Each structure stands twice: as C-alpha cells, then as structure tokens.
mmCIF file of C-alpha atoms in Angstrom:
data_model
loop_
_atom_site.group_PDB
_atom_site.id
_atom_site.type_symbol
_atom_site.label_atom_id
_atom_site.label_comp_id
_atom_site.label_asym_id
_atom_site.label_seq_id
_atom_site.Cartn_x
_atom_site.Cartn_y
_atom_site.Cartn_z
ATOM 1 C CA MET A 10 21.932 -29.139 -9.038
ATOM 2 C CA THR A 11 18.894 -27.772 -7.194
ATOM 3 C CA ALA A 12 18.930 -24.071 -6.268
ATOM 4 C CA ILE A 13 16.747 -22.674 -3.455
ATOM 5 C CA VAL A 14 16.080 -18.949 -3.019
ATOM 6 C CA ALA A 15 14.041 -17.384 -0.201
ATOM 7 C CA LEU A 16 11.423 -14.806 -1.255
ATOM 8 C CA SER A 17 9.706 -12.266 0.993
ATOM 9 C CA PRO A 18 6.848 -9.820 0.420
ATOM 10 C CA ALA A 19 9.499 -7.134 -0.198
ATOM 11 C CA ASP A 20 10.363 -9.031 -3.413
ATOM 12 C CA TYR A 21 6.781 -9.136 -4.708
ATOM 13 C CA VAL A 22 5.266 -6.735 -7.251
ATOM 14 C CA ASP A 23 1.652 -5.559 -7.519
ATOM 15 C CA SER A 24 0.136 -5.868 -11.009
ATOM 16 C CA PRO A 25 -3.285 -4.679 -12.191
ATOM 17 C CA TRP A 26 -5.724 -7.248 -13.504
ATOM 18 C CA LYS A 27 -6.077 -7.327 -17.258
ATOM 19 C CA ASN A 28 -9.700 -6.146 -16.903
ATOM 20 C CA GLY A 29 -8.664 -3.318 -14.552
ATOM 21 C CA ARG A 30 -10.972 -4.391 -11.699
ATOM 22 C CA GLY A 31 -8.342 -5.403 -9.137
ATOM 23 C CA VAL A 32 -4.700 -6.034 -8.305
ATOM 24 C CA THR A 33 -2.632 -9.208 -7.963
ATOM 25 C CA THR A 34 0.504 -9.410 -5.859
ATOM 26 C CA ASP A 35 2.982 -11.269 -8.048
ATOM 27 C CA ILE A 36 5.158 -13.579 -5.991
ATOM 28 C CA ALA A 37 7.078 -14.400 -9.175
ATOM 29 C CA GLY A 38 6.677 -14.179 -12.921
ATOM 30 C CA LEU A 39 8.454 -14.690 -16.204
ATOM 31 C CA TYR A 40 8.165 -12.427 -19.240
ATOM 32 C CA ARG A 41 9.491 -12.717 -22.787
ATOM 33 C CA PRO A 42 13.196 -11.912 -23.134
ATOM 34 C CA GLY A 43 13.680 -8.238 -23.883
ATOM 35 C CA ALA A 44 10.225 -7.224 -22.645
ATOM 36 C CA ALA A 45 10.275 -3.593 -21.518
ATOM 37 C CA GLY A 46 7.757 -4.047 -18.707
ATOM 38 C CA ARG A 47 5.151 -6.391 -17.341
ATOM 39 C CA ALA A 48 2.688 -6.306 -20.242
ATOM 40 C CA TRP A 49 0.151 -9.114 -20.526
ATOM 41 C CA THR A 50 1.282 -9.756 -24.104
ATOM 42 C CA ASP A 51 4.820 -10.513 -22.845
ATOM 43 C CA MET A 52 3.862 -12.678 -19.865
ATOM 44 C CA LEU A 53 4.887 -16.351 -19.987
ATOM 45 C CA TRP A 54 3.780 -17.292 -16.463
ATOM 46 C CA ARG A 55 2.812 -15.673 -13.181
ATOM 47 C CA PHE A 56 2.331 -16.942 -9.631
ATOM 48 C CA GLY A 57 0.531 -14.593 -7.262
ATOM 49 C CA ARG A 58 -1.981 -13.826 -4.561
ATOM 50 C CA THR A 59 -5.198 -12.057 -5.488
ATOM 51 C CA PRO A 60 -7.923 -10.595 -3.294
ATOM 52 C CA ILE A 61 -11.391 -10.740 -4.826
ATOM 53 C CA LEU A 62 -13.441 -7.988 -3.213
ATOM 54 C CA GLU A 63 -16.642 -8.082 -5.274
ATOM 55 C CA ASP A 64 -18.532 -10.089 -7.863
ATOM 56 C CA GLY A 65 -17.333 -9.543 -11.394
ATOM 57 C CA PRO A 66 -16.012 -10.900 -14.681
ATOM 58 C CA TYR A 67 -12.728 -12.706 -15.139
ATOM 59 C CA SER A 68 -10.176 -11.336 -17.592
ATOM 60 C CA ASP A 69 -9.905 -12.923 -21.028
ATOM 61 C CA LEU A 70 -6.657 -14.900 -20.844
ATOM 62 C CA THR A 71 -6.837 -16.787 -24.120
ATOM 63 C CA GLY A 72 -3.821 -19.050 -24.495
ATOM 64 C CA PHE A 73 -3.278 -19.374 -20.736
ATOM 65 C CA GLU A 74 -4.026 -22.207 -18.339
ATOM 66 C CA ARG A 75 -5.367 -20.936 -14.996
ATOM 67 C CA LEU A 76 -5.052 -22.669 -11.639
ATOM 68 C CA GLN A 77 -6.558 -21.129 -8.532
ATOM 69 C CA LEU A 78 -7.419 -21.875 -4.920
ATOM 70 C CA VAL A 79 -8.906 -19.966 -1.992
ATOM 71 C CA VAL A 80 -6.637 -19.288 1.003
ATOM 72 C CA ALA A 81 -8.832 -16.894 3.049
ATOM 73 C CA GLY A 82 -12.526 -16.033 3.215
ATOM 74 C CA ASN A 83 -15.721 -18.007 2.662
ATOM 75 C CA GLY A 84 -15.117 -18.798 -0.974
ATOM 76 C CA PHE A 85 -16.923 -18.051 -4.207
ATOM 77 C CA ARG A 86 -18.294 -19.715 -7.299
ATOM 78 C CA ILE A 87 -17.000 -19.302 -10.809
ATOM 79 C CA HIS A 88 -19.952 -19.072 -13.169
ATOM 80 C CA THR A 89 -20.588 -18.897 -16.903
ATOM 81 C CA PRO A 90 -22.344 -15.891 -18.511
ATOM 82 C CA ALA A 91 -25.559 -17.966 -18.466
ATOM 83 C CA GLY A 92 -25.249 -18.330 -14.674
ATOM 84 C CA ALA A 93 -24.209 -21.990 -14.498
ATOM 85 C CA VAL A 94 -21.583 -22.873 -11.894
ATOM 86 C CA HIS A 95 -18.351 -23.699 -13.724
ATOM 87 C CA ARG A 96 -16.203 -24.279 -10.611
ATOM 88 C CA ASP A 97 -17.105 -24.282 -6.914
ATOM 89 C CA MET A 98 -14.459 -22.436 -4.894
ATOM 90 C CA SER A 99 -16.183 -22.799 -1.512
ATOM 91 C CA ARG A 100 -13.495 -25.101 -0.045
ATOM 92 C CA ALA A 101 -10.205 -23.512 0.961
ATOM 93 C CA PHE A 102 -6.981 -25.016 -0.400
ATOM 94 C CA LEU A 103 -8.761 -27.038 -3.100
ATOM 95 C CA PRO A 104 -7.122 -26.187 -6.457
ATOM 96 C CA VAL A 105 -9.155 -25.846 -9.639
ATOM 97 C CA ARG A 106 -7.938 -25.655 -13.238
ATOM 98 C CA TYR A 107 -9.616 -23.991 -16.199
ATOM 99 C CA ASP A 108 -8.967 -22.487 -19.606
ATOM 100 C CA GLY A 109 -8.177 -18.765 -19.542
ATOM 101 C CA ALA A 110 -10.253 -18.268 -22.707
ATOM 102 C CA THR A 111 -13.501 -19.415 -21.075
ATOM 103 C CA ARG A 112 -15.835 -16.503 -20.338
ATOM 104 C CA LEU A 113 -16.360 -16.634 -16.583
ATOM 105 C CA GLY A 114 -17.209 -14.497 -13.581
ATOM 106 C CA ALA A 115 -16.896 -14.705 -9.799
ATOM 107 C CA ARG A 116 -19.774 -14.625 -7.297
ATOM 108 C CA LEU A 117 -18.651 -14.297 -3.693
ATOM 109 C CA ILE A 118 -20.413 -16.485 -1.136
ATOM 110 C CA ASP A 119 -20.101 -14.265 1.949
ATOM 111 C CA GLY A 120 -17.600 -11.433 1.652
ATOM 112 C CA PRO A 121 -14.156 -10.982 0.097
ATOM 113 C CA VAL A 122 -11.685 -13.817 -0.427
ATOM 114 C CA ASP A 123 -7.967 -14.188 -1.047
ATOM 115 C CA THR A 124 -6.849 -16.593 -3.754
ATOM 116 C CA VAL A 125 -3.527 -17.922 -4.967
ATOM 117 C CA ASN A 126 -3.192 -18.209 -8.735
ATOM 118 C CA LEU A 127 -0.852 -19.772 -11.262
ATOM 119 C CA LEU A 128 -1.172 -18.651 -14.893
ATOM 120 C CA PHE A 129 0.983 -19.956 -17.732
ATOM 121 C CA ARG A 130 1.036 -20.045 -21.515
ATOM 122 C CA ARG A 131 -0.124 -23.559 -22.284
ATOM 123 C CA ASP A 132 1.891 -23.803 -25.521
ATOM 124 C CA ASP A 133 5.147 -23.220 -23.623
ATOM 125 C CA PHE A 134 4.603 -24.615 -20.124
ATOM 126 C CA ALA A 135 2.853 -27.256 -18.072
ATOM 127 C CA GLY A 136 2.055 -26.575 -14.437
ATOM 128 C CA ASP A 137 0.408 -27.663 -11.234
ATOM 129 C CA LEU A 138 -0.902 -26.064 -8.040
ATOM 130 C CA ARG A 139 -1.107 -28.117 -4.837
ATOM 131 C CA ALA A 140 -1.748 -27.367 -1.156
ATOM 132 C CA PRO A 141 -0.166 -29.962 1.126
ATOM 133 C CA ALA A 142 -0.918 -29.745 4.857
ATOM 134 C CA ALA A 143 1.376 -30.567 7.770
ATOM 135 C CA GLY A 144 2.490 -34.184 7.611
ATOM 136 C CA GLU A 145 2.208 -34.459 3.830
ATOM 137 C CA SER A 146 5.060 -34.948 1.370
ATOM 138 C CA LEU A 147 5.507 -34.266 -2.345
ATOM 139 C CA ALA A 148 8.157 -35.283 -4.839
ATOM 140 C CA LEU A 149 9.065 -32.160 -6.832
ATOM 141 C CA GLU A 150 10.281 -33.234 -10.260
ATOM 142 C CA ALA A 151 12.906 -31.128 -12.057
ATOM 143 C CA GLY A 152 11.305 -27.779 -12.834
ATOM 144 C CA THR A 153 10.620 -24.412 -11.206
ATOM 145 C CA HIS A 154 8.642 -24.602 -7.960
ATOM 146 C CA PHE A 155 7.386 -22.159 -5.358
ATOM 147 C CA VAL A 156 6.505 -23.146 -1.791
ATOM 148 C CA TYR A 157 4.374 -20.339 -0.339
ATOM 149 C CA ALA A 158 3.169 -19.902 3.262
ATOM 150 C CA ALA A 159 -0.309 -18.687 2.352
ATOM 151 C CA ALA A 160 -2.086 -18.830 5.721
ATOM 152 C CA GLY A 161 0.380 -18.211 8.525
ATOM 153 C CA PRO A 162 3.911 -19.436 9.169
ATOM 154 C CA ALA A 163 5.035 -22.852 7.993
ATOM 155 C CA ARG A 164 7.986 -25.181 8.313
ATOM 156 C CA VAL A 165 9.067 -27.464 5.472
ATOM 157 C CA ALA A 166 11.960 -29.773 4.695
ATOM 158 C CA LEU A 167 13.562 -29.954 1.253
ATOM 159 C CA ASP A 168 15.688 -33.061 0.818
ATOM 160 C CA GLY A 169 15.757 -33.233 4.626
ATOM 161 C CA ALA A 170 16.957 -29.647 5.208
ATOM 162 C CA ALA A 171 14.565 -27.569 7.343
ATOM 163 C CA HIS A 172 13.226 -24.191 6.145
ATOM 164 C CA GLU A 173 11.094 -21.822 8.224
ATOM 165 C CA LEU A 174 8.627 -19.648 6.316
ATOM 166 C CA ALA A 175 7.005 -16.587 7.839
ATOM 167 C CA ASP A 176 3.440 -15.807 6.733
ATOM 168 C CA ARG A 177 3.368 -14.919 2.994
ATOM 169 C CA HIS A 178 7.028 -15.798 2.487
ATOM 170 C CA ALA A 179 8.107 -18.330 -0.140
ATOM 171 C CA LEU A 180 10.909 -20.487 -1.437
ATOM 172 C CA ARG A 181 11.790 -20.771 -5.118
ATOM 173 C CA ILE A 182 13.239 -24.150 -6.047
ATOM 174 C CA ASP A 183 14.890 -24.604 -9.433
ATOM 175 C CA GLY A 184 15.439 -28.313 -9.951
ATOM 176 C CA GLY A 185 13.915 -31.234 -8.093
ATOM 177 C CA ALA A 186 13.539 -32.027 -4.395
ATOM 178 C CA ALA A 187 11.664 -34.104 -1.862
ATOM 179 C CA LEU A 188 9.307 -31.758 0.015
ATOM 180 C CA ARG A 189 7.820 -32.516 3.438
ATOM 181 C CA VAL A 190 5.496 -30.094 5.242
ATOM 182 C CA ASP A 191 6.309 -30.223 8.947
ATOM 183 C CA ALA A 192 4.038 -27.412 10.191
ATOM 184 C CA GLY A 193 1.473 -25.034 8.752
ATOM 185 C CA ARG A 194 -0.111 -24.998 5.324
ATOM 186 C CA VAL A 195 1.671 -24.199 2.083
ATOM 187 C CA VAL A 196 0.753 -23.767 -1.551
ATOM 188 C CA VAL A 197 3.122 -25.336 -4.061
ATOM 189 C CA ALA A 198 3.186 -23.995 -7.618
ATOM 190 C CA SER A 199 5.145 -25.999 -10.184
ATOM 191 C CA LEU A 200 6.135 -25.066 -13.737
ATOM 192 C CA PHE A 201 7.731 -27.204 -16.439
ATOM 193 C CA VAL A 202 9.020 -26.030 -19.798
ATOM 194 C CA LYS A 203 7.503 -27.923 -22.718
ATOM 195 C CA ARG A 204 10.120 -29.210 -25.133
#
C-alpha cells in the first residue's frame, strides 16, 4: 500500500557541507541504523536544497552518486581542476548526474543560485531526479519518492487525488503512484533499494 506524508520547512534540518563552505537544508535523509547523529560516514541518502553563494570546490563524496539541478538564479558551471566544464548548470530544472568522487568545483555565472540535490550511496541505492512542469505526468514505481514545490506553490494529483503544495513544501510517497502536475513546477526525487 502506498503511504503519503506531507512535509513542510518546519520538518527540514540544516546540515553543513562536508567541506565546511556552506549549508544544505535537508528535506529528508536516511542514516545507518543506530547512528548517533548526522555524520557523513553514516549517511545513506539525502535530498535537500542548497544555496551556492560563491565559486568553490565540491566536497569529496566518494561512493555517492550525485544528482543536482538549479531552481533559482542564473546558473553555474561545474568544472574540473584543470578548468574544463564537466557539467553546464545554466538551465534551470535540468537535472545532471555525476560521481561524487570526481574532483569538481562550481563557477557561478551571474550571482548566487539555489539547487536541489539528491545524494545516495551507489552500492545500496539507485535514484533519479526529475522536474516535471504543469501538464506533465510520471509513473512512480515502487520506492521512496519526494515531490517538492521548489519554485512557488504547486498542485499535483497522486492516483487522481489532488494535493496542494505551498512553496518549499513536499510530499513523501512510499510505494508507487501515478503523478500528474496540475499547476506549478515540482522536483521529484526517487530512491530505490538495491537488492
């Protein structure tokens, strides 16, 4: 049976970046059973919103898959230490995927940006990050999903039942569902346990 839980910013937790240069607002996360806190070594996955305020290096997240998209601002480019562009993040709501072990840095195009990120241990999980607009539909296979109103309010239907989302509010869906975006723009993060 599919379970749906509403999440609001009051439920979210701020976590420092691994490199200490910023803060991510965790919408949700999963840590190893028995973990005493929110240590990077105990993290299994994390879905959050991150402002990038200045150029700088990415954290070393060896063992993690990283998915990211821009939701506010003029974008940035992810570059290698040699200066080559690894990923172009100049288009809002266009997800990119990369290996957390790759040495990378961010170069802002014209001022700060807000991003939405999904990180997960690739040995334990598979995942996806999508950004359907109003009028689009997705089939959510059995797993753990988050539907996040990243840029203003949104209205979605899950298996035909309407759900209103205020700006920066989310739904957690455990199971599968047919998703239709009726208004606004959402980001959908999906996680699947590897067997």
